[in-house]
Amino acid sequence: MAASQAEVAQRAGVSTATVSRALRGLPRVSETTRARIVDAARELGYVASPAASQLATGRTRTVGVVVPFVDRWFFGRVIAGAEAVLREAGFNLLLYSVGDENGRARFFEEMPLRGRVDAVLLLALPLTPGEFERLSELGVPLAAVGLDEQGMGCVRIDDAAGAETAMRHLATLGHRDIAFIGGGTGTPLGFRAPVERRAAYFAVRRCLAVDDDPEFDLDGGFTLNGGQAAMTRLLSARRLPTAVFAASDEMAFGALRAIRRSGLHVPRDISLIGFDDHEMADLLDLTTIAQPVVQQGQAAGRMLITQLTGETTEPEAVVVPTELIIRGTTAPPTTSTTRSPAVTTPHGEQVSNLPAC
């Protein structure tokens, strides 16, 4: 039978309150006394009850993670990064997936996190003022990935800058007939990344003085199957693009499959660039815009830990850089009358005389 706290107190010659404070690492216990209590607990085989510890401290040692979906690559990798950091610090994760607008409304109405978590990590879910107020009422540290929210720590990339880099890479190679596979014109659950990447696509087209073509703007739903379906529609259009910018690698994978099944070759017939640097991107030799997904989760986890430990109370906003990874799915078009003059750097990178956007 396990020893009780009272037995530890008797062995160490102190009160049970002092035992409780010492074993929880709280102040106002001398180091000599604390050492004596720890020795007594070890000798008696005392094991603290997690429930009792939670009741005494008000801490659950749990961080709530609120995600739009659990079956998307991006969210899974962010969670993996955050979980590794938080687990090392002694915290567990409690996952909530809102799924759709009805699930989102129910979550913020019922607020199932109340009393169950010490902090909240929000993933790519922009908040309304009312939703932010509901979360703030929990009185726990808040952090977010993929957002720029006032009043909480945020880690994100510059989606517009990353998309512009993708488009300018294609333009530098000489492409002007560039199609886009993204998330359409809607903003499901308020996601900003699809909107910003699409806006950058059109901004670069205008910069290149290329007229918009509705047939070149397709909704791939940010899934592999959606990317394949969008590319299939594009291949049946009145004219083909020389290049495609897919706003996620998963859509790019689907587009690649559709192009190959049609008998065309990438990049000889159509160049293709994605966004994310998914683990499969290297295997499929996909040119892409890399974002440090796992590292964003780790950074957000560290933000919460510093707030939970009292190291800082000021929320910080961190923008992590993206990077163009050139692989085998992009090349100059086989025929082009509008190719921009380009020079080659000592590293073999092409830099065009494109106007600044």
Coordinates of C-alpha atoms in Angstrom, one line a residue:
M1 CA 0.0 0.0 0.0
A2 CA 1.4 3.4 -1.0
A3 CA 2.5 5.8 1.7
S4 CA 0.3 8.8 2.4
Q5 CA 1.4 12.5 2.6
A6 CA 0.8 12.4 6.3
E7 CA 3.3 9.6 6.7
V8 CA 5.9 11.5 4.7
A9 CA 5.2 14.5 6.9
Q10 CA 5.7 12.4 10.1
R11 CA 8.9 10.9 8.8
A12 CA 10.3 14.3 7.8
G13 CA 9.0 16.0 11.0
V14 CA 7.0 18.7 9.2
S15 CA 3.3 19.5 8.5
T16 CA 1.4 18.0 5.6
A17 CA 1.1 21.5 4.1
T18 CA 4.9 21.8 4.1
V19 CA 5.2 18.4 2.3
S20 CA 2.7 19.5 -0.3
R21 CA 4.5 22.8 -0.9
A22 CA 7.9 21.1 -1.1
L23 CA 6.9 18.4 -3.5
R24 CA 5.2 20.9 -5.8
G25 CA 8.3 23.1 -5.9
L26 CA 6.5 26.0 -4.3
P27 CA 8.4 28.8 -2.5
R28 CA 8.7 29.4 1.3
V29 CA 10.3 26.0 2.0
S30 CA 14.0 26.0 2.8
E31 CA 16.3 23.8 0.7
T32 CA 17.3 21.8 3.7
T33 CA 13.7 21.0 4.6
R34 CA 12.8 20.3 1.0
A35 CA 15.7 17.8 0.7
R36 CA 14.6 16.1 3.9
I37 CA 11.0 15.8 2.6
V38 CA 12.1 14.4 -0.8
D39 CA 14.3 11.8 1.0
A40 CA 11.4 10.8 3.2
A41 CA 9.0 10.5 0.2
R42 CA 11.6 8.3 -1.7
E43 CA 12.2 6.1 1.3
L44 CA 8.4 5.5 1.8
G45 CA 7.7 5.1 -1.9
Y46 CA 5.2 8.1 -1.8
V47 CA 3.6 8.8 -5.2
A48 CA 1.6 12.0 -5.6
S49 CA -1.9 11.7 -6.9
P50 CA -2.3 13.6 -10.2
A51 CA -5.9 14.4 -9.3
A52 CA -4.9 15.7 -5.8
S53 CA -2.1 17.7 -7.3
Q54 CA -4.5 19.3 -9.8
L55 CA -7.0 20.1 -7.1
A56 CA -4.3 21.7 -4.9
T57 CA -2.6 23.7 -7.6
G58 CA -5.5 24.5 -10.0
R59 CA -3.2 23.2 -12.8
T60 CA -4.3 20.5 -15.2
R61 CA -0.9 20.2 -17.0
T62 CA -2.9 20.1 -20.2
V63 CA -2.9 22.4 -23.2
G64 CA -6.0 22.6 -25.4
V65 CA -5.4 22.6 -29.2
V66 CA -8.3 24.0 -31.3
V67 CA -8.1 23.0 -35.0
P68 CA -10.4 23.3 -38.0
F69 CA -9.6 19.8 -39.2
V70 CA -7.5 16.9 -37.9
D71 CA -7.1 15.1 -41.2
R72 CA -5.1 17.7 -43.1
W73 CA -1.3 17.4 -43.3
F74 CA -0.5 21.0 -42.2
F75 CA -2.5 20.7 -38.9
G76 CA -1.0 17.3 -38.1
R77 CA 2.5 18.5 -38.5
V78 CA 2.0 21.7 -36.5
I79 CA 0.4 19.6 -33.7
A80 CA 3.4 17.2 -33.8
G81 CA 5.8 20.1 -33.3
A82 CA 3.8 21.6 -30.5
E83 CA 3.3 18.3 -28.7
A84 CA 7.0 17.5 -28.7
V85 CA 7.9 20.8 -26.9
L86 CA 4.9 20.7 -24.5
R87 CA 5.4 17.0 -23.6
E88 CA 9.0 17.7 -22.7
A89 CA 7.8 20.4 -20.4
G90 CA 5.3 18.0 -18.7
F91 CA 2.1 19.0 -20.5
N92 CA -0.5 16.8 -22.3
L93 CA -2.6 17.9 -25.3
L94 CA -6.4 18.0 -25.5
L95 CA -7.5 18.2 -29.1
Y96 CA -10.7 19.9 -30.3
S97 CA -11.7 19.8 -34.0
V98 CA -14.4 22.3 -35.0
G99 CA -14.9 20.7 -38.4
D100 CA -17.4 23.2 -39.9
E101 CA -19.3 26.4 -39.1
N102 CA -21.9 24.6 -37.0
G103 CA -19.1 22.8 -35.0
R104 CA -17.3 26.1 -34.6
A105 CA -20.5 27.9 -33.3
R106 CA -21.1 25.0 -30.9
F107 CA -17.5 25.0 -29.6
F108 CA -17.5 28.7 -28.7
E109 CA -21.0 28.6 -27.2
E110 CA -20.3 25.6 -25.0
M111 CA -16.6 26.3 -24.5
P112 CA -15.6 22.8 -23.4
L113 CA -12.1 23.9 -22.5
R114 CA -13.2 25.7 -19.4
G115 CA -11.5 24.3 -16.3
R116 CA -9.8 21.6 -18.3
V117 CA -6.7 23.3 -19.7
D118 CA -3.9 25.6 -18.6
A119 CA -3.4 27.2 -22.0
V120 CA -4.9 27.2 -25.5
L121 CA -3.2 26.8 -28.9
L122 CA -5.3 27.9 -31.9
L123 CA -4.4 26.7 -35.4
A124 CA -5.3 28.8 -38.5
L125 CA -8.7 29.8 -37.2
P126 CA -9.2 33.6 -37.3
L127 CA -11.4 34.8 -34.5
T128 CA -14.3 37.1 -34.4
P129 CA -14.3 39.7 -31.6
G130 CA -16.9 37.6 -29.7
E131 CA -14.9 34.4 -30.1
F132 CA -11.7 36.1 -28.9
E133 CA -13.6 37.3 -25.8
R134 CA -14.9 33.8 -25.1
L135 CA -11.4 32.4 -25.2
S136 CA -10.0 35.3 -23.1
E137 CA -12.6 34.6 -20.4
L138 CA -10.8 31.3 -19.7
G139 CA -8.0 33.4 -18.1
V140 CA -5.2 31.2 -19.6
P141 CA -2.3 31.9 -22.0
L142 CA -3.2 31.9 -25.7
A143 CA -1.1 31.3 -28.7
A144 CA -1.8 30.7 -32.4
V145 CA -0.2 29.3 -35.6
G146 CA -1.1 30.7 -38.9
L147 CA -2.8 33.8 -37.5
D148 CA -2.0 37.5 -36.7
E149 CA -4.3 38.1 -33.8
Q150 CA -3.9 40.9 -31.3
G151 CA -3.7 39.9 -27.7
M152 CA -2.1 36.5 -28.1
G153 CA 1.2 35.1 -29.2
C154 CA 1.3 34.3 -32.9
V155 CA 3.6 32.3 -35.3
R156 CA 3.0 32.5 -39.0
I157 CA 4.5 32.8 -42.5
D158 CA 3.9 35.6 -45.0
D159 CA 1.6 33.7 -47.3
A160 CA 1.5 36.6 -49.9
A161 CA 5.2 36.9 -50.1
G162 CA 5.6 33.1 -50.5
A163 CA 3.0 33.0 -53.3
E164 CA 4.7 35.9 -55.0
T165 CA 8.0 34.1 -54.9
A166 CA 6.4 31.1 -56.6
M167 CA 4.9 33.2 -59.3
R168 CA 8.0 35.2 -59.9
H169 CA 10.0 32.0 -60.2
L170 CA 7.7 30.8 -63.0
A171 CA 7.8 34.3 -64.6
T172 CA 11.6 34.3 -64.5
L173 CA 11.7 31.1 -66.4
G174 CA 9.6 32.8 -69.1
H175 CA 6.1 31.6 -68.3
R176 CA 3.2 34.0 -68.8
D177 CA 0.3 31.6 -69.3
I178 CA 0.2 30.5 -65.6
A179 CA -2.8 28.9 -64.1
F180 CA -3.7 28.8 -60.4
I181 CA -5.2 26.0 -58.3
G182 CA -6.2 27.2 -54.9
G183 CA -9.2 27.4 -52.5
G184 CA -11.6 29.3 -54.7
T185 CA -13.1 32.7 -53.8
G186 CA -14.7 31.7 -50.6
T187 CA -13.2 31.8 -47.1
P188 CA -14.4 28.7 -45.2
L189 CA -14.0 29.2 -41.5
G190 CA -12.3 32.5 -42.2
F191 CA -9.0 31.0 -43.5
R192 CA -6.7 33.7 -44.7
A193 CA -3.9 31.7 -46.4
P194 CA -5.9 30.7 -49.4
V195 CA -7.1 34.3 -49.9
E196 CA -3.6 35.8 -49.6
R197 CA -2.0 33.2 -51.9
R198 CA -4.6 33.8 -54.6
A199 CA -4.3 37.6 -54.3
A200 CA -0.6 37.3 -54.8
Y201 CA -1.1 35.2 -57.9
F202 CA -3.3 37.9 -59.5
A203 CA -1.0 40.7 -58.3
V204 CA 2.0 39.2 -60.1
R205 CA -0.1 38.6 -63.3
R206 CA -1.0 42.3 -63.2
C207 CA 2.6 43.2 -62.7
L208 CA 3.5 41.1 -65.8
A209 CA 0.7 42.9 -67.7
V210 CA -1.0 39.6 -68.3
D211 CA -4.8 39.7 -68.6
D212 CA -6.8 37.6 -66.2
D213 CA -8.3 34.4 -67.5
P214 CA -11.2 32.9 -65.5
E215 CA -10.4 29.4 -66.9
F216 CA -6.9 29.7 -65.2
D217 CA -8.4 30.2 -61.7
L218 CA -9.5 26.9 -60.2
D219 CA -10.7 25.6 -56.8
G220 CA -8.8 22.5 -55.7
G221 CA -10.1 22.5 -52.1
F222 CA -6.6 22.1 -50.7
T223 CA -6.7 18.3 -51.1
L224 CA -5.0 15.9 -53.5
N225 CA -8.3 14.8 -55.1
G226 CA -9.3 18.4 -55.4
G227 CA -6.1 19.3 -57.2
Q228 CA -6.5 16.4 -59.6
A229 CA -10.0 17.3 -60.4
A230 CA -9.1 21.0 -60.9
M231 CA -6.2 20.0 -63.2
T232 CA -8.4 17.7 -65.2
R233 CA -10.8 20.6 -65.8
L234 CA -7.9 22.8 -66.8
L235 CA -6.6 20.2 -69.3
S236 CA -10.0 20.4 -71.1
A237 CA -10.0 24.2 -71.4
R238 CA -9.8 26.0 -74.7
R239 CA -6.1 26.6 -74.2
L240 CA -3.4 25.1 -71.9
P241 CA -1.2 27.0 -69.5
T242 CA 2.5 26.6 -69.7
A243 CA 2.7 26.5 -65.9
V244 CA 0.5 25.9 -62.9
F245 CA 0.9 27.3 -59.4
A246 CA -0.9 25.1 -56.9
A247 CA -1.3 26.8 -53.5
S248 CA -0.5 23.6 -51.6
D249 CA 1.7 20.6 -52.3
E250 CA -1.3 18.3 -51.8
M251 CA -3.1 20.0 -54.7
A252 CA 0.1 19.9 -56.7
F253 CA 0.4 16.1 -56.2
G254 CA -3.1 15.7 -57.6
A255 CA -2.4 18.1 -60.5
L256 CA 0.8 16.1 -61.2
R257 CA -1.2 12.9 -61.4
A258 CA -3.8 14.4 -63.8
I259 CA -1.1 15.8 -66.1
R260 CA 0.7 12.4 -66.3
R261 CA -2.5 10.5 -66.9
S262 CA -3.3 12.8 -69.8
G263 CA -0.1 11.8 -71.5
L264 CA 1.7 15.2 -71.0
H265 CA 5.0 15.6 -69.4
V266 CA 6.1 17.8 -66.4
P267 CA 7.9 20.1 -66.9
R268 CA 8.4 19.7 -70.7
D269 CA 4.7 20.4 -71.5
I270 CA 3.6 22.1 -68.2
S271 CA 5.7 23.3 -65.3
L272 CA 4.3 22.9 -61.8
I273 CA 5.1 24.5 -58.5
G274 CA 3.5 23.9 -55.1
F275 CA 3.5 25.4 -51.6
D276 CA 4.5 23.8 -48.2
D277 CA 7.3 21.4 -48.9
H278 CA 5.3 18.3 -47.8
E279 CA 7.4 15.2 -47.0
M280 CA 6.4 13.7 -50.4
A281 CA 7.5 16.8 -52.3
D282 CA 11.1 15.7 -52.5
L283 CA 10.2 12.2 -53.5
L284 CA 8.0 13.5 -56.4
D285 CA 10.8 16.1 -57.3
L286 CA 8.3 18.9 -56.8
T287 CA 9.4 22.5 -57.0
T288 CA 7.7 24.3 -54.0
I289 CA 7.7 27.1 -51.5
A290 CA 8.9 25.6 -48.2
Q291 CA 7.4 26.7 -44.9
P292 CA 8.8 25.3 -41.6
V293 CA 5.5 23.7 -40.4
V294 CA 6.8 21.6 -37.5
Q295 CA 8.9 24.5 -36.3
Q296 CA 5.9 26.8 -36.2
G297 CA 4.2 24.4 -33.8
Q298 CA 7.4 24.2 -31.7
A299 CA 7.7 28.0 -31.5
A300 CA 4.0 28.3 -30.4
G301 CA 4.5 25.6 -27.8
R302 CA 7.5 27.5 -26.4
M303 CA 5.5 30.7 -26.3
L304 CA 2.9 29.0 -24.1
I305 CA 5.5 27.5 -21.8
T306 CA 7.2 30.9 -21.2
Q307 CA 3.8 32.4 -20.3
L308 CA 2.9 29.4 -18.1
T309 CA 6.2 29.7 -16.2
G310 CA 5.9 33.4 -15.8
E311 CA 9.0 34.1 -17.9
T312 CA 7.0 36.6 -20.0
T313 CA 3.4 37.9 -20.1
E314 CA 3.8 39.9 -23.3
P315 CA 2.4 38.1 -26.4
E316 CA 4.8 38.2 -29.3
A317 CA 4.3 38.0 -33.1
V318 CA 6.8 35.9 -35.0
V319 CA 6.9 35.7 -38.8
V320 CA 9.0 32.8 -40.0
P321 CA 10.5 32.8 -43.5
T322 CA 9.6 30.7 -46.5
E323 CA 12.0 29.4 -49.1
L324 CA 11.9 28.6 -52.8
I325 CA 13.0 24.9 -53.3
I326 CA 13.8 24.3 -57.0
R327 CA 13.4 20.7 -58.1
G328 CA 12.5 19.0 -61.3
T329 CA 8.9 20.1 -62.0
T330 CA 9.7 23.7 -63.3
A331 CA 11.6 24.7 -66.4
P332 CA 11.4 27.3 -69.2
P333 CA 8.5 26.8 -71.5
T334 CA 9.3 25.0 -74.7
T335 CA 8.0 27.9 -76.8
S336 CA 7.6 31.4 -75.6
T337 CA 7.6 34.8 -77.3
T338 CA 7.3 36.8 -74.1
R339 CA 10.2 35.4 -72.1
S340 CA 11.8 38.1 -70.0
P341 CA 15.6 38.6 -70.4
A342 CA 17.4 36.8 -67.5
V343 CA 20.9 36.5 -66.2
T344 CA 22.4 33.6 -64.3
T345 CA 24.0 34.1 -60.8
P346 CA 27.2 32.4 -59.8
H347 CA 25.0 29.9 -57.9
G348 CA 23.1 29.0 -61.1
E349 CA 19.9 30.8 -60.2
Q350 CA 18.1 32.8 -62.8
V351 CA 17.2 36.4 -62.0
S352 CA 15.0 38.1 -64.5
N353 CA 14.5 41.8 -65.3
L354 CA 10.9 41.6 -64.1
P355 CA 9.5 44.8 -62.6
A356 CA 9.1 45.0 -58.9
C357 CA 5.6 44.3 -57.7

